[in-house]
Amino acid sequence: MSATAVRTGVWFIGARGSVATTATAGCAAIAAGLHPAAGMVTETPPFTGSGLPAPTSLVFGGHDTVGCPLPKRAEALAAGGVLPHGLPSAVHAELAAADAEIRPGGPLPGDTRSDEELITAFVADLTGFGHRNDLARTVVVNVASTEPVPAPGERRLPASSLYAAAALRAGCPYINFTPSTGLRTPALQDAVAACGLPHAGRDGKTGQTLLRSVLAPMFMQRALPVRAWSGTNLLGGGDGAALADPGAAAAKNAGKERVLADTLGAAPEGEVHIDDVPALGDWKTAWDHIAFDGFLGARMVLQTTWQGCDSALAAPLVLDLARLVARAHEQGMSGPLPQLGFYFKDPDGGPAALFEQYLALLAFAETLRGER
Amino acid sequence: MSATAVRTGVWFIGARGSVATTATAGCAAIAAGLHPAAGMVTETPPFTGSGLPAPTSLVFGGHDTVGCPLPKRAEALAAGGVLPHGLPSAVHAELAAADAEIRPGGPLPGDTRSDEELITAFVADLTGFGHRNDLARTVVVNVASTEPVPAPGERRLPASSLYAAAALRAGCPYINFTPSTGLRTPALQDAVAACGLPHAGRDGKTGQTLLRSVLAPMFMQRALPVRAWSGTNLLGGGDGAALADPGAAAAKNAGKERVLADTLGAAPEGEVHIDDVPALGDWKTAWDHIAFDGFLGARMVLQTTWQGCDSALAAPLVLDLARLVARAHEQGMSGPLPQLGFYFKDPDGGPAALFEQYLALLAFAETLRGER
Amino acid sequence: MSATAVRTGVWFIGARGSVATTATAGCAAIAAGLHPAAGMVTETPPFTGSGLPAPTSLVFGGHDTVGCPLPKRAEALAAGGVLPHGLPSAVHAELAAADAEIRPGGPLPGDTRSDEELITAFVADLTGFGHRNDLARTVVVNVASTEPVPAPGERRLPASSLYAAAALRAGCPYINFTPSTGLRTPALQDAVAACGLPHAGRDGKTGQTLLRSVLAPMFMQRALPVRAWSGTNLLGGGDGAALADPGAAAAKNAGKERVLADTLGAAPEGEVHIDDVPALGDWKTAWDHIAFDGFLGARMVLQTTWQGCDSALAAPLVLDLARLVARAHEQGMSGPLPQLGFYFKDPDGGPAALFEQYLALLAFAETLRGER
Amino acid sequence: MSATAVRTGVWFIGARGSVATTATAGCAAIAAGLHPAAGMVTETPPFTGSGLPAPTSLVFGGHDTVGCPLPKRAEALAAGGVLPHGLPSAVHAELAAADAEIRPGGPLPGDTRSDEELITAFVADLTGFGHRNDLARTVVVNVASTEPVPAPGERRLPASSLYAAAALRAGCPYINFTPSTGLRTPALQDAVAACGLPHAGRDGKTGQTLLRSVLAPMFMQRALPVRAWSGTNLLGGGDGAALADPGAAAAKNAGKERVLADTLGAAPEGEVHIDDVPALGDWKTAWDHIAFDGFLGARMVLQTTWQGCDSALAAPLVLDLARLVARAHEQGMSGPLPQLGFYFKDPDGGPAALFEQYLALLAFAETLRGER
């Protein structure tokens, strides 16, 4: 088999969402040389020679519970300024191809299938995808809307865990880019331990928490006590609506606060709000207000305002992760990858400061170079 | 001589300025247990056992060209909210003692002394200080107002270099916490090479540049191209007035831009303004606006607003540096100390990202533990 | 009776709170010529000759449920930067005099008195205050912590209404500077109609809403459609703790949103958060994010950050109101005073834009000049 | 002549610039019902029945010194997010028609024509435009790049004054939307006095100054002394480059500061910066920092960040002004129109607060209803 024939599958849970659509369209644009790979860390020099699958070798598919075709979804994203105008038509063929590989997710309301039946169906979808496209491997990436925190005593697995279980059973490395449960449930503990697959998560670090993971270490290093750290996030789009659910917001906020507590030693005063503001579309504004003490207790304040597009921040990280985890699988690694904490709010161990996470990522790139 | 008798001198150039007054009063307050040592990195656990001189063992003196007594200066700082109310009276004795060790600086307008005469006078001041107080060593720290960038062809040494030359000649380790010339002039090159003393500089990194040294690496690590980085600083006090001089502002700004260029590879678009706003007193507000590109060229913006008191930010760093350089001298080190880049906008080499500078500082703390 | 003998009482509900303490201390300072009357609109030229009682003629007293003496409370406010250092001692006599006129409020938990018994007690307190101090009249001003919105079906009057009822019965003009119920309850409708007293309310407009009442008209006048208006308030002190109660926050937010709806025609998207951040003490930070449309739908954003001390903003307005309502009473006016909408989030009618409210206030000043 | 035959010319100085292109394209879009008239005050209810020329009746032409065709310029504006995607093609015919009515401006470098020759040529252009299009009248609107402040002793008229002189001579009402000289030169004093034409200016109030004209009155009305008002503007596009010229920036800043001085009684401390940041394109960010005093001197701060597109803010105001001044001409008015101060930083008299200017504008709308 020639090198060019080795292709890697990327299977999105939430394949018609903003992040997956942006990643699919963007990968096609970068593969075609239409845009530079801004935001893709794996395209920077330290990753040269690490054996990552090339953007041209990625094949996309996935599960979703909505039916809007990817090319149409991409047009909507372009109208909202997330994708460049003209891009959806330029990569229409690639979007249509990915769209043809999207299968119905679940369970939807009224679905009477058991957890086991759903998992079985998902495994079949994954297996079919690999066979049809002659893939060396398929990485499953959860980019679906955030689920509410499961209620105590809830006996059924959340959907994110059903997909994760299917990934393991189908022999697919798994990435959870959301704060949803995924593999992190006692019900999957044995399967995770036995699977022999690499996996990574949880909850992509794209904006406000990214900032926090560089600012909190600064305060710690400079011995400046943080008195209060407050934040407000305004966002529209599907994510805004999903996070207007208090349960989902709680799941998201837990990750944000973990970064502060891990770095500063204790969580400072202050709350985090996530407001659904439909007028903002896919653009997010995050305001942080940090009250800290200087010498002799002088009261000082840092405020930050971050205006970004979450999908455009997440998509290149998702592509990075798919490539890195695919290569880790190729190298025979298994289990959690704390070396990828750079990408997550709630990583599988490792340091909390972005700089240390970056150093760990660079070391991981070195490891990936090695021949198996 | 008992261990408690070992005392270390700290000689401030600009001894009646806000930074020196805050450092002198604050060291007394910390030594007396009146306040925790917020902002002093050398009081955090990694520095335990590094052999640094204790705050109680520091003796203060210095040069200045103005005559306002330190206790009165401290009262003015308390009225402006830089020092806690009540502190000036609580440490009046220590302020009066330091005030008694302040000698006239120079040259003032009309002063007809030659450079050599001035240096000789300064050396005598330093030597007398050491003898009177039975000091193991004296560290000279420049915290005077920023000088204008020397005009090309100017033949006389700037005042900061006269003081620096005097320090070397008196066998004193030297720290330049300002952007002024200090040791960085060809005229002192031979003296620096021959002195066998440790020295550190230049230009303390207290606020806006501190932020830039953690944010710029974030953009680099995340492969997010920075298009423009603009900044405005509003400040009153003596520093505001001094920096209203375009020459002094140019000296200051050079350091700020260096951090971006060093980290990002090239200086992005954007200017830095320093406005004298007397109404703000010793408090500074720094606004930064960073335009960056996300995936597929999506335009994003980060803004930061930093509201701090420069003197209260600088003073603990100045105490840190005096302690570290004193210990380096005790350990027989000489030459520039790039390990202290953590503290400077324009360091003597070493990395530009704060995190790497912090790691270097921690390693330096380890080195200082060793017996000579 | 000589003109100098005419004295006016100001009776604070919440007399030991931050606002009342600041107003009491500040009035004494202004009367003594220690400070200019910044923030007091009634001390600006348009009010000259309106016959308002002079600051020197005001006598303070009130109800409170806590026991901390006013001089001590003032010291705490000075330590928090609300009052200037040195002021509490400079006006100690006036604070002690006001403290001697503070009576226990109620009902406290466990208080078994009926509503009627409480009202009767409060009336006696008011009457005694007037007699002891030979007052021409006493204005009652509610500056107590915000009460929760009364639960539907609640049969007892909220405390704010008990105090208000007592004011009417004692023949005292009444001002409600809080969002609490006060006179606005059906139970007091008849008493209000029959009292023949001027009254004003509700909910002082000090910071974020003040801004909104000038910015919202700007968007309307320029025909720029506001898409979303979001806000976050961070505050500590007693007010922060009180407003951490969702019921109290709801009462407060209703006023904030009313200004937008009244001016813009309909309430835009967006929420308002009030966070209790004890580290901020009596200082408040309010961030607003306004998304609006320009020509052809261009998306634009205005953000505002307001950093103020609520007590220092409220106190001069409270003094203004006491003086204006006292003079209105002297002139024989009765009923609600919509001319004072300038001061309130939720006024008794009148325009919503600050500028129109200011014009109405100036016209009211003219009216007050007239002899009865 | 039927009512539908009455057409009004709008002649832009700077007809290929961002503002003129946006106004021309936007008027066509609004006339065609493609977009609501956001930002056009004259399309709000108070102006119904004022006899303003309808958007459908406006005919565009103008002078410019560059050659880029309007349809192409519009495409560039759409790429930069100033115009909606798809609009340039939707109104291509109207843009092409306006483009055909653009004549070369001047003087360009090397042009040897005298002032009088240039004026004569411009008059001929204006006259031809009116004849060709059978226009009832033509309003000349200066929207060209800001000129530097004329040097003292400069004897030639600046270009803006040559165009203004031509307007008067051709019998055209004149509007100066820029801070350039236009009619405000002694050399044109007699011509202005004798022309019998209405005219309006100077310097459109679109963003930062608009905000200042509502915020400064708020501080005045609340008796809150403003200590310092500082501002930084970041903008790219042609305007950014033009204003990078210190002379042009000085002209622009004079207007910004006038608003503060007029409202607050005296100009507060603080500077205004205008930075050319090409990466921002036609979008502008303006940051203002306002330090003010509260009760008893409490230090408070308001900060505002305005992110808008200057062309999209200016274009509807330019259309407003053209319509209003055309109607004023129809009604036989002449001389300066201080009633239009709502639109200008440096108006021909009238109040400085936006609210008062708005009331004056509404009164003017009433006046325009009257039959001559």
GROMACS .gro file of N, CA, C and O in nm, chain D residues 286-330:
model
  180
 1402ALA      N    1  -1.249   5.278   1.965
 1402ALA     CA    2  -1.216   5.398   2.042
 1402ALA      C    3  -1.233   5.366   2.189
 1402ALA      O    4  -1.339   5.320   2.232
 1403TRP      N    5  -1.126   5.386   2.264
 1403TRP     CA    6  -1.127   5.365   2.409
 1403TRP      C    7  -1.121   5.500   2.479
 1403TRP      O    8  -1.037   5.582   2.446
 1404ASP      N    9  -1.211   5.522   2.571
 1404ASP     CA   10  -1.209   5.644   2.651
 1404ASP      C   11  -1.196   5.607   2.798
 1404ASP      O   12  -1.256   5.508   2.844
 1405HIS      N   13  -1.120   5.684   2.869
 1405HIS     CA   14  -1.100   5.664   3.013
 1405HIS      C   15  -1.130   5.797   3.081
 1405HIS      O   16  -1.065   5.897   3.054
 1406ILE      N   17  -1.231   5.796   3.166
 1406ILE     CA   18  -1.278   5.918   3.230
 1406ILE      C   19  -1.261   5.904   3.380
 1406ILE      O   20  -1.325   5.818   3.442
 1407ALA      N   21  -1.175   5.985   3.437
 1407ALA     CA   22  -1.156   5.986   3.583
 1407ALA      C   23  -1.238   6.101   3.639
 1407ALA      O   24  -1.223   6.215   3.596
 1408PHE      N   25  -1.326   6.068   3.733
 1408PHE     CA   26  -1.410   6.173   3.790
 1408PHE      C   27  -1.418   6.159   3.941
 1408PHE      O   28  -1.383   6.053   3.995
 1409ASP      N   29  -1.461   6.266   4.004
 1409ASP     CA   30  -1.471   6.267   4.150
 1409ASP      C   31  -1.615   6.249   4.191
 1409ASP      O   32  -1.706   6.308   4.132
 1410GLY      N   33  -1.635   6.168   4.293
 1410GLY     CA   34  -1.766   6.160   4.354
 1410GLY      C   35  -1.769   6.242   4.483
 1410GLY      O   36  -1.684   6.329   4.504
 1411PHE      N   37  -1.864   6.211   4.565
 1411PHE     CA   38  -1.886   6.279   4.692
 1411PHE      C   39  -1.759   6.273   4.776
 1411PHE      O   40  -1.696   6.166   4.787
 1412LEU      N   41  -1.722   6.383   4.831
 1412LEU     CA   42  -1.606   6.393   4.921
 1412LEU      C   43  -1.478   6.353   4.851
 1412LEU      O   44  -1.382   6.311   4.914
 1413GLY      N   45  -1.478   6.365   4.718
 1413GLY     CA   46  -1.356   6.340   4.643
 1413GLY      C   47  -1.328   6.195   4.611
 1413GLY      O   48  -1.218   6.162   4.565
 1414ALA      N   49  -1.426   6.105   4.630
 1414ALA     CA   50  -1.403   5.964   4.596
 1414ALA      C   51  -1.366   5.952   4.448
 1414ALA      O   52  -1.434   6.006   4.362
 1415ARG      N   53  -1.258   5.880   4.420
 1415ARG     CA   54  -1.208   5.866   4.282
 1415ARG      C   55  -1.281   5.755   4.208
 1415ARG      O   56  -1.274   5.641   4.251
 1416MET      N   57  -1.344   5.791   4.098
 1416MET     CA   58  -1.418   5.692   4.022
 1416MET      C   59  -1.375   5.697   3.875
 1416MET      O   60  -1.314   5.793   3.830
 1417VAL      N   61  -1.408   5.593   3.801
 1417VAL     CA   62  -1.363   5.583   3.663
 1417VAL      C   63  -1.473   5.524   3.576
 1417VAL      O   64  -1.539   5.426   3.615
 1418LEU      N   65  -1.494   5.583   3.462
 1418LEU     CA   66  -1.577   5.522   3.358
 1418LEU      C   67  -1.488   5.498   3.237
 1418LEU      O   68  -1.411   5.585   3.197
 1419GLN      N   69  -1.498   5.378   3.183
 1419GLN     CA   70  -1.427   5.349   3.058
 1419GLN      C   71  -1.529   5.306   2.953
 1419GLN      O   72  -1.623   5.234   2.984
 1420THR      N   73  -1.505   5.349   2.830
 1420THR     CA   74  -1.593   5.305   2.721
 1420THR      C   75  -1.507   5.252   2.607
 1420THR      O   76  -1.397   5.302   2.583
 1421THR      N   77  -1.556   5.150   2.543
 1421THR     CA   78  -1.491   5.096   2.424
 1421THR      C   79  -1.595   5.088   2.314
 1421THR      O   80  -1.697   5.021   2.330
 1422TRP      N   81  -1.570   5.159   2.209
 1422TRP     CA   82  -1.664   5.171   2.098
 1422TRP      C   83  -1.601   5.101   1.978
 1422TRP      O   84  -1.491   5.134   1.938
 1423GLN      N   85  -1.669   5.002   1.926
 1423GLN     CA   86  -1.619   4.930   1.809
 1423GLN      C   87  -1.719   4.946   1.697
 1423GLN      O   88  -1.827   4.886   1.700
 1424GLY      N   89  -1.686   5.029   1.603
 1424GLY     CA   90  -1.780   5.055   1.496
 1424GLY      C   91  -1.710   5.072   1.364
 1424GLY      O   92  -1.588   5.071   1.355
 1425CYS      N   93  -1.790   5.084   1.263
 1425CYS     CA   94  -1.739   5.107   1.129
 1425CYS      C   95  -1.774   5.251   1.094
 1425CYS      O   96  -1.892   5.286   1.082
 1426ASP      N   97  -1.670   5.334   1.083
 1426ASP     CA   98  -1.695   5.476   1.064
 1426ASP      C   99  -1.777   5.504   0.939
 1426ASP      O  100  -1.866   5.591   0.942
 1427SER      N  101  -1.750   5.432   0.833
 1427SER     CA  102  -1.824   5.460   0.710
 1427SER      C  103  -1.971   5.426   0.729
 1427SER      O  104  -2.059   5.498   0.680
 1428ALA      N  105  -1.999   5.317   0.799
 1428ALA     CA  106  -2.138   5.278   0.820
 1428ALA      C  107  -2.206   5.370   0.920
 1428ALA      O  108  -2.329   5.380   0.922
 1429LEU      N  109  -2.129   5.437   1.003
 1429LEU     CA  110  -2.189   5.535   1.094
 1429LEU      C  111  -2.210   5.668   1.022
 1429LEU      O  112  -2.309   5.737   1.045
 1430ALA      N  113  -2.117   5.702   0.934
 1430ALA     CA  114  -2.124   5.832   0.868
 1430ALA      C  115  -2.227   5.834   0.756
 1430ALA      O  116  -2.298   5.934   0.737
 1431ALA      N  117  -2.236   5.725   0.679
 1431ALA     CA  118  -2.317   5.729   0.556
 1431ALA      C  119  -2.462   5.769   0.581
 1431ALA      O  120  -2.516   5.855   0.509
 1432PRO      N  121  -2.530   5.712   0.681
 1432PRO     CA  122  -2.670   5.753   0.698
 1432PRO      C  123  -2.682   5.899   0.742
 1432PRO      O  124  -2.780   5.966   0.707
 1433LEU      N  125  -2.583   5.947   0.816
 1433LEU     CA  126  -2.588   6.088   0.858
 1433LEU      C  127  -2.569   6.180   0.738
 1433LEU      O  128  -2.631   6.286   0.728
 1434VAL      N  129  -2.485   6.137   0.647
 1434VAL     CA  130  -2.461   6.215   0.525
 1434VAL      C  131  -2.589   6.222   0.441
 1434VAL      O  132  -2.625   6.328   0.388
 1435LEU      N  133  -2.658   6.110   0.433
 1435LEU     CA  134  -2.785   6.111   0.360
 1435LEU      C  135  -2.887   6.199   0.432
 1435LEU      O  136  -2.961   6.276   0.368
 1436ASP      N  137  -2.893   6.188   0.563
 1436ASP     CA  138  -2.979   6.276   0.642
 1436ASP      C  139  -2.953   6.423   0.607
 1436ASP      O  140  -3.045   6.500   0.578
 1437LEU      N  141  -2.825   6.459   0.614
 1437LEU     CA  142  -2.788   6.599   0.595
 1437LEU      C  143  -2.821   6.648   0.455
 1437LEU      O  144  -2.873   6.760   0.437
 1438ALA      N  145  -2.794   6.564   0.357
 1438ALA     CA  146  -2.824   6.604   0.220
 1438ALA      C  147  -2.974   6.630   0.204
 1438ALA      O  148  -3.017   6.728   0.141
 1439ARG      N  149  -3.053   6.544   0.263
 1439ARG     CA  150  -3.198   6.561   0.253
 1439ARG      C  151  -3.244   6.687   0.327
 1439ARG      O  152  -3.328   6.764   0.276
 1440LEU      N  153  -3.192   6.707   0.447
 1440LEU     CA  154  -3.236   6.820   0.528
 1440LEU      C  155  -3.195   6.953   0.465
 1440LEU      O  156  -3.273   7.049   0.461
 1441VAL      N  157  -3.073   6.956   0.416
 1441VAL     CA  158  -3.024   7.083   0.360
 1441VAL      C  159  -3.091   7.110   0.225
 1441VAL      O  160  -3.119   7.226   0.190
 1442ALA      N  161  -3.119   7.004   0.150
 1442ALA     CA  162  -3.192   7.023   0.024
 1442ALA      C  163  -3.330   7.082   0.053
 1442ALA      O  164  -3.375   7.176  -0.015
 1443ARG      N  165  -3.397   7.031   0.151
 1443ARG     CA  166  -3.530   7.081   0.186
 1443ARG      C  167  -3.521   7.225   0.239
 1443ARG      O  168  -3.606   7.310   0.206
 1444ALA      N  169  -3.417   7.254   0.317
 1444ALA     CA  170  -3.399   7.390   0.367
 1444ALA      C  171  -3.383   7.486   0.249
 1444ALA      O  172  -3.437   7.597   0.249
 1445HIS      N  173  -3.308   7.442   0.149
 1445HIS     CA  174  -3.289   7.524   0.030
 1445HIS      C  175  -3.422   7.544  -0.042
 1445HIS      O  176  -3.457   7.655  -0.085
 1446GLU      N  177  -3.496   7.438  -0.054
 1446GLU     CA  178  -3.628   7.447  -0.119
 1446GLU      C  179  -3.716   7.548  -0.044
 1446GLU      O  180  -3.796   7.618  -0.105
   0.00000   0.00000   0.00000
